[in-house]
Coordinates of C-alpha atoms in Angstrom, one line a residue:
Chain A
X1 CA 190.6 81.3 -23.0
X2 CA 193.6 78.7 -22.9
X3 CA 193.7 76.1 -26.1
X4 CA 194.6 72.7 -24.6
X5 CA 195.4 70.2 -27.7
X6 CA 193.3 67.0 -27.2
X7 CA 195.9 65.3 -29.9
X8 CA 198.0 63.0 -27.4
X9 CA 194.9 60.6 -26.8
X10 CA 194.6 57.1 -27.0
X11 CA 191.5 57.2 -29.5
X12 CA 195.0 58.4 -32.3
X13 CA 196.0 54.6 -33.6
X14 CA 199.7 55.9 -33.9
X15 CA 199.5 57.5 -30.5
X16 CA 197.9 54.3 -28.9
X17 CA 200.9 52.7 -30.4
X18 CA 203.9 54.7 -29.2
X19 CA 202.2 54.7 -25.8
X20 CA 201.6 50.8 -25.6
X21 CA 205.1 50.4 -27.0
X22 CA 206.7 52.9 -25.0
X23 CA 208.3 54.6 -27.8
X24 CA 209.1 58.3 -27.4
X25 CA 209.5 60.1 -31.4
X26 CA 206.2 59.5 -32.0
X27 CA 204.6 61.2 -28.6
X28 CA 207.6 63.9 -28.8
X29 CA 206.6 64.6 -32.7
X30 CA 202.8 65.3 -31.6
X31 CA 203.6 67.6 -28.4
X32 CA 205.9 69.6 -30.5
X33 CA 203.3 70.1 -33.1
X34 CA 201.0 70.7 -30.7
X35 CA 202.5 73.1 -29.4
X36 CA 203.6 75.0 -32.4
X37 CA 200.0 75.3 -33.1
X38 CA 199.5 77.6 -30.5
X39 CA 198.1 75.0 -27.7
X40 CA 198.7 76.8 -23.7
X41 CA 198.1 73.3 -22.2
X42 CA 198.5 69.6 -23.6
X43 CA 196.1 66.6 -22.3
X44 CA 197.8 63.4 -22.1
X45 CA 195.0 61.0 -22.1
X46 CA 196.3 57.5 -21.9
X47 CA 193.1 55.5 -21.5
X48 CA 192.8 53.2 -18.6
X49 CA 196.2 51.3 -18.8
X50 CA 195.1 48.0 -18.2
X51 CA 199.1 46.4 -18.5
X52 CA 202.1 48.4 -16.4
X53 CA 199.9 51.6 -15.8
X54 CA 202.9 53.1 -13.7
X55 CA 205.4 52.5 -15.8
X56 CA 203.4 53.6 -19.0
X57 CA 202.3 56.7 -17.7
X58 CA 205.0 57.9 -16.0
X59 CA 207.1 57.3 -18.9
X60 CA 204.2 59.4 -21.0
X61 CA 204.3 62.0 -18.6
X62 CA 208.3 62.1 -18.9
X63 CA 208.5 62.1 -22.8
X64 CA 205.9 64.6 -23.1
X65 CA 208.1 67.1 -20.4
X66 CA 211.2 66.5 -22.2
X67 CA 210.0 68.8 -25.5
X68 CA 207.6 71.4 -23.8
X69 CA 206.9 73.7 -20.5
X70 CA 203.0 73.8 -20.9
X71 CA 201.2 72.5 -18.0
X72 CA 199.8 68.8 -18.4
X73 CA 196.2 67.9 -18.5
X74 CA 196.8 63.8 -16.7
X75 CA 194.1 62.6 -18.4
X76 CA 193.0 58.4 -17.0
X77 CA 191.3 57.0 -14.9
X78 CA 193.6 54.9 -13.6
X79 CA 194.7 56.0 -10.0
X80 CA 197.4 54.4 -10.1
X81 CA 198.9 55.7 -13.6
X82 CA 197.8 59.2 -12.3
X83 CA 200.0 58.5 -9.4
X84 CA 203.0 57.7 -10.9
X85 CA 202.3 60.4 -13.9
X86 CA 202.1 63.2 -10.8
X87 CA 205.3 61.5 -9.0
X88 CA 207.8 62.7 -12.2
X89 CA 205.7 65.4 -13.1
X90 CA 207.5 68.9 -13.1
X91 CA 205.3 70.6 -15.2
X92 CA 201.9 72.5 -13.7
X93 CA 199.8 69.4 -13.2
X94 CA 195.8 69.8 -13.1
X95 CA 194.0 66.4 -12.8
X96 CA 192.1 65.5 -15.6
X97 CA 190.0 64.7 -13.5
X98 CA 186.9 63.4 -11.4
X99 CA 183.3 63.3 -10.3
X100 CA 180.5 61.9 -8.2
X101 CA 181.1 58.4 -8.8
X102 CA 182.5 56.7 -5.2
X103 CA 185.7 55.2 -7.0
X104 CA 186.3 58.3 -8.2
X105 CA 186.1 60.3 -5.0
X106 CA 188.0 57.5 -3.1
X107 CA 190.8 57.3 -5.4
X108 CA 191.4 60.2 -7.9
X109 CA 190.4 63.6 -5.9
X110 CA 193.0 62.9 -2.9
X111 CA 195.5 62.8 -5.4
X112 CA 195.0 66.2 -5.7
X113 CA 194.9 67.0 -2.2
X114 CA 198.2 64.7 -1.8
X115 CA 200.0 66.3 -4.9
X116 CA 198.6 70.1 -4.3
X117 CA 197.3 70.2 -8.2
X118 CA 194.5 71.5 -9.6
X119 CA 192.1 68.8 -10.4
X120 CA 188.7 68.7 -13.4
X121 CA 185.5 67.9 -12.3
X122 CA 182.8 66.8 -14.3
X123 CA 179.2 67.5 -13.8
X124 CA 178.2 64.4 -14.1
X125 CA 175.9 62.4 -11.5
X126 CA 176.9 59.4 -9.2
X127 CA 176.5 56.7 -12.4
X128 CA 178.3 59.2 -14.7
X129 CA 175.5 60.2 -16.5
X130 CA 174.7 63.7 -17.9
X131 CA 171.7 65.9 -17.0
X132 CA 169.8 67.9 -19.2
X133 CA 168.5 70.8 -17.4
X134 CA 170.8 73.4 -16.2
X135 CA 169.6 73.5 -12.4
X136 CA 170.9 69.8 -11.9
X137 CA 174.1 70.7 -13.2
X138 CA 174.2 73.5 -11.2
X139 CA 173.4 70.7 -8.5
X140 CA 176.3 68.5 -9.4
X141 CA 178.5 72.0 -9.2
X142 CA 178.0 72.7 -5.8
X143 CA 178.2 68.6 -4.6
X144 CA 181.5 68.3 -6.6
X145 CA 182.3 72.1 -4.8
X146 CA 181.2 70.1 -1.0
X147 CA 183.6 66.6 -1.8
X148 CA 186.5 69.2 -2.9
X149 CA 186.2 70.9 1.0
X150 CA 185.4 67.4 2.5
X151 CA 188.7 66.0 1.1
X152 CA 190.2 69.5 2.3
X153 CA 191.1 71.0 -1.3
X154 CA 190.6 74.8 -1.7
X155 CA 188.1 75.4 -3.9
X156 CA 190.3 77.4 -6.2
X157 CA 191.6 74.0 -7.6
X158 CA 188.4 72.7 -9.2
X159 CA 188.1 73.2 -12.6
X160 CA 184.6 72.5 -13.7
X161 CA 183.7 70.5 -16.9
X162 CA 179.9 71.0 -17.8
X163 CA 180.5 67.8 -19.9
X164 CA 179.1 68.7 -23.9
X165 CA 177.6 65.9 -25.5
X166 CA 177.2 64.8 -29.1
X167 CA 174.4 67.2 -30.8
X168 CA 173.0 63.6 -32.0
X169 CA 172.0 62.5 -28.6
X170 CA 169.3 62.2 -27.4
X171 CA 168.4 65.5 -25.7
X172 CA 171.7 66.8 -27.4
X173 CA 170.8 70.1 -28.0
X174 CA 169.2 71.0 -24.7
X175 CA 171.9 69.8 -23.0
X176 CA 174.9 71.5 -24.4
X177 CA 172.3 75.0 -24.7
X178 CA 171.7 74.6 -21.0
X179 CA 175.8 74.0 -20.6
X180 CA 176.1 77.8 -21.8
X181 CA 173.5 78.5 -18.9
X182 CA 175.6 76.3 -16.8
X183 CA 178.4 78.7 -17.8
X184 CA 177.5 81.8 -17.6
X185 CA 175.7 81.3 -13.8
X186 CA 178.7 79.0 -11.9
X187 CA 180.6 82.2 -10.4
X188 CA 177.4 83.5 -9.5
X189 CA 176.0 80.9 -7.7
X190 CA 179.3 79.9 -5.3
X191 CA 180.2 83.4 -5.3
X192 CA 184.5 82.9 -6.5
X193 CA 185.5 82.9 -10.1
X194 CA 184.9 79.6 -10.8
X195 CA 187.6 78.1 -13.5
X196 CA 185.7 76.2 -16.4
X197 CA 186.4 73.7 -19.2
X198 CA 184.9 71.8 -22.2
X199 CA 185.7 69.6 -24.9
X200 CA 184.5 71.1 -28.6
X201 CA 185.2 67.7 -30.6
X202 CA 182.5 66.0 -28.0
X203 CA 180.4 68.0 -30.4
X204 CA 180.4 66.3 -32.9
X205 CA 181.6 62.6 -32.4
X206 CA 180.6 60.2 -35.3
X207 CA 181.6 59.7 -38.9
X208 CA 180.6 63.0 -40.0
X209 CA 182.7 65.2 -43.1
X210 CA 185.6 67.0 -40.5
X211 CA 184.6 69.7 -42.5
X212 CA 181.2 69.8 -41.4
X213 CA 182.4 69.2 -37.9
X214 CA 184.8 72.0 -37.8
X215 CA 181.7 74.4 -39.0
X216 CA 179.6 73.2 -36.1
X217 CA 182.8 73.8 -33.6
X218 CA 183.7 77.4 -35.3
X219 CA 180.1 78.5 -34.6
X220 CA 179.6 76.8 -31.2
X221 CA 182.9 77.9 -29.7
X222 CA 182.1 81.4 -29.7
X223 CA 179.1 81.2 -27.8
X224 CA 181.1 78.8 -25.3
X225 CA 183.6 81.8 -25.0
X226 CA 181.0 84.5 -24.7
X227 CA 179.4 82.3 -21.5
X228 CA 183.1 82.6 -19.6
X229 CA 184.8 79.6 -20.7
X230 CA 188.1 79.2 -19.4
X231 CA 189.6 76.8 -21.4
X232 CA 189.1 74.6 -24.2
X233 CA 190.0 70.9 -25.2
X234 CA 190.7 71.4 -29.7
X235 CA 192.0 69.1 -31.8
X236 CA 195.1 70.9 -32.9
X237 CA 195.1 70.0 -36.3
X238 CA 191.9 71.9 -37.1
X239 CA 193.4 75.2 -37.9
X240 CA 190.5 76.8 -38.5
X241 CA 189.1 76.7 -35.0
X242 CA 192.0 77.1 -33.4
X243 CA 192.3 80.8 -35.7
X244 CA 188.4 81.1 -34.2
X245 CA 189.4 80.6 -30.8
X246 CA 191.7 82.9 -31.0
X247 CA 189.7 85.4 -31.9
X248 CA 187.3 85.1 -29.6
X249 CA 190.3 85.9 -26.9
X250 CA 190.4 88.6 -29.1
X251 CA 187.2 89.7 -29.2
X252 CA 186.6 89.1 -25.2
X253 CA 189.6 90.2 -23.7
X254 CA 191.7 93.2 -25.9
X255 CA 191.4 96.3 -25.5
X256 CA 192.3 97.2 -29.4
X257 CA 191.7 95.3 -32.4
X258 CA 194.1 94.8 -35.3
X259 CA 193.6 92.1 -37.9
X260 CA 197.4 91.1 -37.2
X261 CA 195.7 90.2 -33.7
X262 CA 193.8 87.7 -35.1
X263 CA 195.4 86.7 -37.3
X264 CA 193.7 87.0 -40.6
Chain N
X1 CA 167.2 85.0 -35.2
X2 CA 166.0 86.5 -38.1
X3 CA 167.7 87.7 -41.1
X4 CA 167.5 90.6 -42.9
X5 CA 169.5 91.6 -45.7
X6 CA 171.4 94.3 -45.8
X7 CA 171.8 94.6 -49.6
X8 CA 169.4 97.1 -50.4
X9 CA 171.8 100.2 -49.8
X10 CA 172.3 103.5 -51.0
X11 CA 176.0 102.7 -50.8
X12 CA 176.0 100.0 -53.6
X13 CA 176.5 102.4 -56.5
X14 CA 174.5 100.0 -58.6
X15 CA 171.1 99.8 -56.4
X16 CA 172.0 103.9 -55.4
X17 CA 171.9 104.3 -59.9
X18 CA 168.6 102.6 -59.4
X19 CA 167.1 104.3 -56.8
X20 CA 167.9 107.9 -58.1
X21 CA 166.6 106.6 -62.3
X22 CA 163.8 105.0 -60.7
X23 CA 164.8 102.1 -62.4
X24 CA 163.2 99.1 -60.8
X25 CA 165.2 96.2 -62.4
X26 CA 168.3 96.1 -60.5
X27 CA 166.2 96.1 -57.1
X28 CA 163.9 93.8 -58.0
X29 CA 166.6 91.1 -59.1
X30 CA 168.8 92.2 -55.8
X31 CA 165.4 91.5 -53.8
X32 CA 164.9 88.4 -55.3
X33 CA 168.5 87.4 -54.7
X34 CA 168.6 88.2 -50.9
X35 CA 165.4 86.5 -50.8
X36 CA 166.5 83.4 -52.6
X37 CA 169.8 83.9 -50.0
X38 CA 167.5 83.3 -47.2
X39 CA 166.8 86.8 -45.6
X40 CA 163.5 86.9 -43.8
X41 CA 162.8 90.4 -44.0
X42 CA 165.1 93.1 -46.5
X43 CA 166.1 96.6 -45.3
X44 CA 165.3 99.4 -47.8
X45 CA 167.9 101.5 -47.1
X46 CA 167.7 105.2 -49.5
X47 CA 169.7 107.5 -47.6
X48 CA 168.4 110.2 -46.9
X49 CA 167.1 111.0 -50.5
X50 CA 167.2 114.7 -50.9
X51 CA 165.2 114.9 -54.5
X52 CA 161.7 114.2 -54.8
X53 CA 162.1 111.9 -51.5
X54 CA 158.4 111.0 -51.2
X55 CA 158.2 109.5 -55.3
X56 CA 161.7 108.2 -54.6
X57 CA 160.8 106.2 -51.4
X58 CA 157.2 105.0 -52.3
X59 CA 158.9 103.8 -56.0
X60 CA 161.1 102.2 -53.9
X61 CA 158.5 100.1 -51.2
X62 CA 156.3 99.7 -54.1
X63 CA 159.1 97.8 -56.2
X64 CA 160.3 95.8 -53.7
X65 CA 157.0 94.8 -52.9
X66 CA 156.2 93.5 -56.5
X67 CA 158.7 90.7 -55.9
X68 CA 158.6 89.6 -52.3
X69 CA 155.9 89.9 -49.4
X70 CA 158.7 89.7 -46.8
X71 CA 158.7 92.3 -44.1
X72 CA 160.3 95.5 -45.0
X73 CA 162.7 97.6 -42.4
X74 CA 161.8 101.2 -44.2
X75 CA 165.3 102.9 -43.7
X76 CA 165.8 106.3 -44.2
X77 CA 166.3 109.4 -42.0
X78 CA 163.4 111.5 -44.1
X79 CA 160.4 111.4 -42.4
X80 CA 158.9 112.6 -46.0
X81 CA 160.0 109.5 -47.4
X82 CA 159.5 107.1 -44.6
X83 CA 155.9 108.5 -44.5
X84 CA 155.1 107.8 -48.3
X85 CA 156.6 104.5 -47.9
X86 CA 154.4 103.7 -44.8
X87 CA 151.3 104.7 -47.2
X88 CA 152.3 102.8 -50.0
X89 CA 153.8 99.2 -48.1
X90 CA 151.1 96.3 -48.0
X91 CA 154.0 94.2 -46.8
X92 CA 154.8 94.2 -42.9
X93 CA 156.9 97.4 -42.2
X94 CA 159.3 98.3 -39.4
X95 CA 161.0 101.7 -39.0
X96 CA 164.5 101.8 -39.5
X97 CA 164.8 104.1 -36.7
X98 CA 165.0 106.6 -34.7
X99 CA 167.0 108.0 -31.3
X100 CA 166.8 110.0 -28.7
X101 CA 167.6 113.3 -30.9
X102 CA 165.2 115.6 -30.5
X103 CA 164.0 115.9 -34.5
X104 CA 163.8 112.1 -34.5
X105 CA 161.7 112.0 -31.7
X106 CA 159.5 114.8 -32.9
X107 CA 159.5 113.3 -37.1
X108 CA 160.4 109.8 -37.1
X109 CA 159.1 108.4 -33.7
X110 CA 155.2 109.8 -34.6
X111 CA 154.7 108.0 -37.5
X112 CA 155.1 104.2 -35.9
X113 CA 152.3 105.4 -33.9
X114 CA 149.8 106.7 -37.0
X115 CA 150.8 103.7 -39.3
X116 CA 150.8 101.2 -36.2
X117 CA 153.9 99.8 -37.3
X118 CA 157.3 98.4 -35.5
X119 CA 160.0 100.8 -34.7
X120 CA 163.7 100.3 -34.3
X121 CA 165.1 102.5 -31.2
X122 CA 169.0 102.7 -31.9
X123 CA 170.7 102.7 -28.5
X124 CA 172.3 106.6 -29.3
X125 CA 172.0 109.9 -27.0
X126 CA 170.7 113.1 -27.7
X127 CA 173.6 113.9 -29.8
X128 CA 174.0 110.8 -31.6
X129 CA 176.7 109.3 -30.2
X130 CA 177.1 105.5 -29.0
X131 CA 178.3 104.8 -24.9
X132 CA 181.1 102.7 -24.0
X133 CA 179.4 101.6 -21.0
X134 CA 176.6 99.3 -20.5
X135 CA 174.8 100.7 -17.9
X136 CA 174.7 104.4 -20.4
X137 CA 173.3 102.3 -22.9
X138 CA 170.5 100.4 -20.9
X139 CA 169.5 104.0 -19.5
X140 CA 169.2 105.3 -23.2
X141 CA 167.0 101.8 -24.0
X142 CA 164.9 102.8 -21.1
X143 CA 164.5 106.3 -22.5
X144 CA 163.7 105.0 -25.4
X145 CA 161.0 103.2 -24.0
X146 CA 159.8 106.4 -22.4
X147 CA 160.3 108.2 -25.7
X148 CA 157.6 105.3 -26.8
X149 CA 155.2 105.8 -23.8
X150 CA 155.0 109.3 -24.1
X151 CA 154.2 109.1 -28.0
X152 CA 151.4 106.6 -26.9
X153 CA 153.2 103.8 -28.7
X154 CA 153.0 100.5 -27.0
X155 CA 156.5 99.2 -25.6
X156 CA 156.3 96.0 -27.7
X157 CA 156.7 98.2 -30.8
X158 CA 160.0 99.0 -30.2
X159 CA 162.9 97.1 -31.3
X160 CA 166.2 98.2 -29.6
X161 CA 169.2 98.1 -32.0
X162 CA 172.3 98.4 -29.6
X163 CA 174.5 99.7 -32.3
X164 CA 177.5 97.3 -33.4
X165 CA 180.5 99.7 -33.7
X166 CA 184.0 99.0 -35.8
X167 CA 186.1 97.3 -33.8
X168 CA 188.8 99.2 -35.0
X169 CA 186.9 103.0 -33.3
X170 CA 188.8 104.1 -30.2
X171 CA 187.0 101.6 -27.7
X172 CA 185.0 99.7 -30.0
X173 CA 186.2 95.7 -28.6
X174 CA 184.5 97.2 -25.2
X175 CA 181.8 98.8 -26.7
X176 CA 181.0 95.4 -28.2
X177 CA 181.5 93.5 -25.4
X178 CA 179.1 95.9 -23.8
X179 CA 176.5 95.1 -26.5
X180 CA 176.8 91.3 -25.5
X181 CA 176.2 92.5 -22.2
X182 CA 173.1 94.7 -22.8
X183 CA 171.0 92.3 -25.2
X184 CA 171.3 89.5 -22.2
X185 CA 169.6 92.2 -19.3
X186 CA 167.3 94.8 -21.9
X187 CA 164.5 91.3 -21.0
X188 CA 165.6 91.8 -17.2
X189 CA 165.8 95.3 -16.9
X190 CA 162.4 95.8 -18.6
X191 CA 160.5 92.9 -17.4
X192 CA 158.8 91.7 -21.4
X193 CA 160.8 90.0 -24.1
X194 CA 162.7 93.0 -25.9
X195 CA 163.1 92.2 -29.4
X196 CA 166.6 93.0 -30.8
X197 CA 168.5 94.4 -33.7
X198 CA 172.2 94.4 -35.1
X199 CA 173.6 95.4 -37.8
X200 CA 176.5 93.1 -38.5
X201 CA 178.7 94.5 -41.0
X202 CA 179.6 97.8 -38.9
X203 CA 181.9 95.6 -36.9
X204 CA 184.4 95.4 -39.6
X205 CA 184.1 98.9 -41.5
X206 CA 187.0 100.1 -43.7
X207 CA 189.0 98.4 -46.4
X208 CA 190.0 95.0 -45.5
X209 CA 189.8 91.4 -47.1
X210 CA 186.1 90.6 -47.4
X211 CA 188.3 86.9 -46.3
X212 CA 189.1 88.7 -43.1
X213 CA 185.4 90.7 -42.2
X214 CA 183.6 87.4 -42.8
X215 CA 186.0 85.4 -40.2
X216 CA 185.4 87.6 -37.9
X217 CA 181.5 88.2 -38.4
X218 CA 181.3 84.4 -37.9
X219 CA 183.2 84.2 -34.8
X220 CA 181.1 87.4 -33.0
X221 CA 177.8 86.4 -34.3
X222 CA 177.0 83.3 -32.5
X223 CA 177.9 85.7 -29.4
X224 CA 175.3 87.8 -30.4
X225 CA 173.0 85.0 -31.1
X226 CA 173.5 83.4 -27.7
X227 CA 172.7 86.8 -26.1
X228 CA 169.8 86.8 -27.5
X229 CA 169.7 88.9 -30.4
X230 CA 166.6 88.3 -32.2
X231 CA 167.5 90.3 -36.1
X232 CA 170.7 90.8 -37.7
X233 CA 171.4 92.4 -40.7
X234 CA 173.7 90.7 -43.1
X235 CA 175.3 90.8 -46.3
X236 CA 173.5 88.4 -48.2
X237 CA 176.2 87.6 -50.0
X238 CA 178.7 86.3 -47.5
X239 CA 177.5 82.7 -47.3
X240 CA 179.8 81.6 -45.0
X241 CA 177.7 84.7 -42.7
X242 CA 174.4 83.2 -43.9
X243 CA 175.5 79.7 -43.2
X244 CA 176.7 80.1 -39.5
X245 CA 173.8 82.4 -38.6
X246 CA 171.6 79.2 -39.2
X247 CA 173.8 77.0 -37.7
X248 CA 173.3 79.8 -34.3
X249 CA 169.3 79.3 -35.0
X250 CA 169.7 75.6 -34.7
X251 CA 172.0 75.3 -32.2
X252 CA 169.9 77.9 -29.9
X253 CA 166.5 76.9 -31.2
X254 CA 166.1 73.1 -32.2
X255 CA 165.1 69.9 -30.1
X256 CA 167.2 67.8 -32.4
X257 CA 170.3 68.0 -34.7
X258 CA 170.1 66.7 -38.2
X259 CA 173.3 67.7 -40.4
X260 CA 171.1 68.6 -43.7
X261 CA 169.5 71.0 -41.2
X262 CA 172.8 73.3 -40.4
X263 CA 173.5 73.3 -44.2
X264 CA 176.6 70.9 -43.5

């Protein structure tokens, strides 16, 4: 399972900041601890970069390459942002990402065909909602699967995102339950090893104690790993995940255990 | 998933003192601690009490019984004691267990058939020992299940205990992997809900910091939990244990999510 920090988003004040102002110590600062943390990939979500989307992101995608090697999450929905961000990319690039909705198909999955990246898709429906029940996800799967061949990108570059919601929604619990279904049945059903992804702090969302949050993420991400996750969208900063997560690589994938291993 | 404490042992010099005096007050007030802990049922483990085992064991069941009417998992390998234990327990009993070794089979595996009681299977061959491999261990299971029909006990008695083994045993991270895999097919392979058994504390045997065992109890637990395991036994005392194995009954069982609910 591959930690991708979910730090460098918009949603951070003092990220929003650097980004709008295009100033580089403070993005630079965050990779690097990011990074040190023990992340394998970093998302750079931007938002939708209403004002100078090209420059902005480009410049985003430059200052984030200029302290670290890990392969970039380009994380807006701006197709024009994503553009420029792919243009200067030299990192691995995956395409953070897409789904059923038309502007999306029109303008964000042929940048992956165009750019030859990997590219997220998330099973949500045509008006971006979520479904509860597992078999409609599994639905969404195999139409996100079918747009991928129509635009003429292998199916090895979809990365599927089974979308967890807040537990406090409505339907909450099914939902992310039924994800773990989703999970554990996606390589079965198209019949390749179907990459996966999810972001823990969607968990959670609100203005709940983080300490409370981070129990509900520490006991959650290991069932999430146990279903075949392939990687993982954690807030760096919350060490005591991040020491779960890697113990559930641990756990899943060694061959001998040590307590050096997992680090405790 | 229900929780049964694994307090009760032989090994704690103080309840072991207890059990060989006959002296009731130390395992009345450790019952009444586990229960206060939230276990829903409390494993009476003696050993295999070589002195008067039939007065020992029904003392035992009797005392335990004056402070709680949760189910009891009678645990020992004397089918003398177990016996007088069965005759004495008003409470709900289960057999803590037997195998496929022939003087289980011919001692232990009878008397869930006279006393109409549960029985836990331990997923073990002839000689005792645990398999690597998946497939070995859902053959034992449906041996076990044999084992069962040939006594004339129905299948539904049995609870199959896969056997959690210390990570740290020459393949024990695959041997636990493999015991994620069997608890999610035993319902498959044998076409009725199998009820399941694990005993959690094996997985970190040996002299580390209790800091250390409980991390990683919390991290493979809600794997266990999301395979389906129905009963694990815990150390009451590890909170932290307690507190995430609720969070797994939530987070697998509930409609909606209420913070006061996981404890948070």
């Amino acid at each position: 399972m591959i930690i991708v920090a979910d730090n460098l988003h918009v949603i951070n004040p003092c990220i929003a900041k650097a980004m709008a102002q295009m100033d580089a110590a403070p993005i630079r600062q965050m990779v690097q601890r990011c990074q040190k943390a023990g992340a394998g990939a970093i998302d750079v979500c931007s938002g939708p970069l209403k004002k100078s989307p090209r420059e902005n992101f480009s410049f985003l995608v430059k200052t984030v390459e200029s302290v670290t090697s890990l392969p970039l999450l380009l994380d807006t929905t701006n197709a024009d942002a994503l553009e420029a961000g792919l243009q200067v990319c030299t990192n691995k690039a995956i395409i953070n990402g897409f789904s059923l909705e038309p502007a999306k198909l029109e303008t964000i999955l042929p940048l992956a065909v165009t750019y030859r990246t990997d590219i997220i898709g998330y099973l949500l429906d045509a008006n971006s909602q979520v479904s509860v029940d597992a078999q409609e996800m599994m639905a969404t799967a195999v139409d996100l699967f079918k747009a991928c061949a129509n635009a003429g990108l292998p199916p090895q570059q979809l990365i599927i995102d089974p979308i967890i919601t807040p537990l406090s929604w409505e339907h909450g619990m099914r939902h992310n339950r039924e994800v773990l279904s989703v999970l554990k049945q996606l390589t079965d059903l198209l019949g390749f090893p179907v990459r996966t992804i999810a972001g823990l702090s969607n968990l959670t969302s609100g203005s709940y104690k983080v300490s409370s949050k981070i129990k509900v993420a520490q006991t959650f991400l290991p069932m999430l790993a146990a279903a075949g996750l392939d990687m993982v969208l954690i807030n760096m900063d919350h060490t005591d995940v991040i020491q779960t997560a890697w113990m559930c690589k641990d756990l899943l994938d060694f061959e001998t255990f040590s307590w050096a291993q997992v680090n405790c």
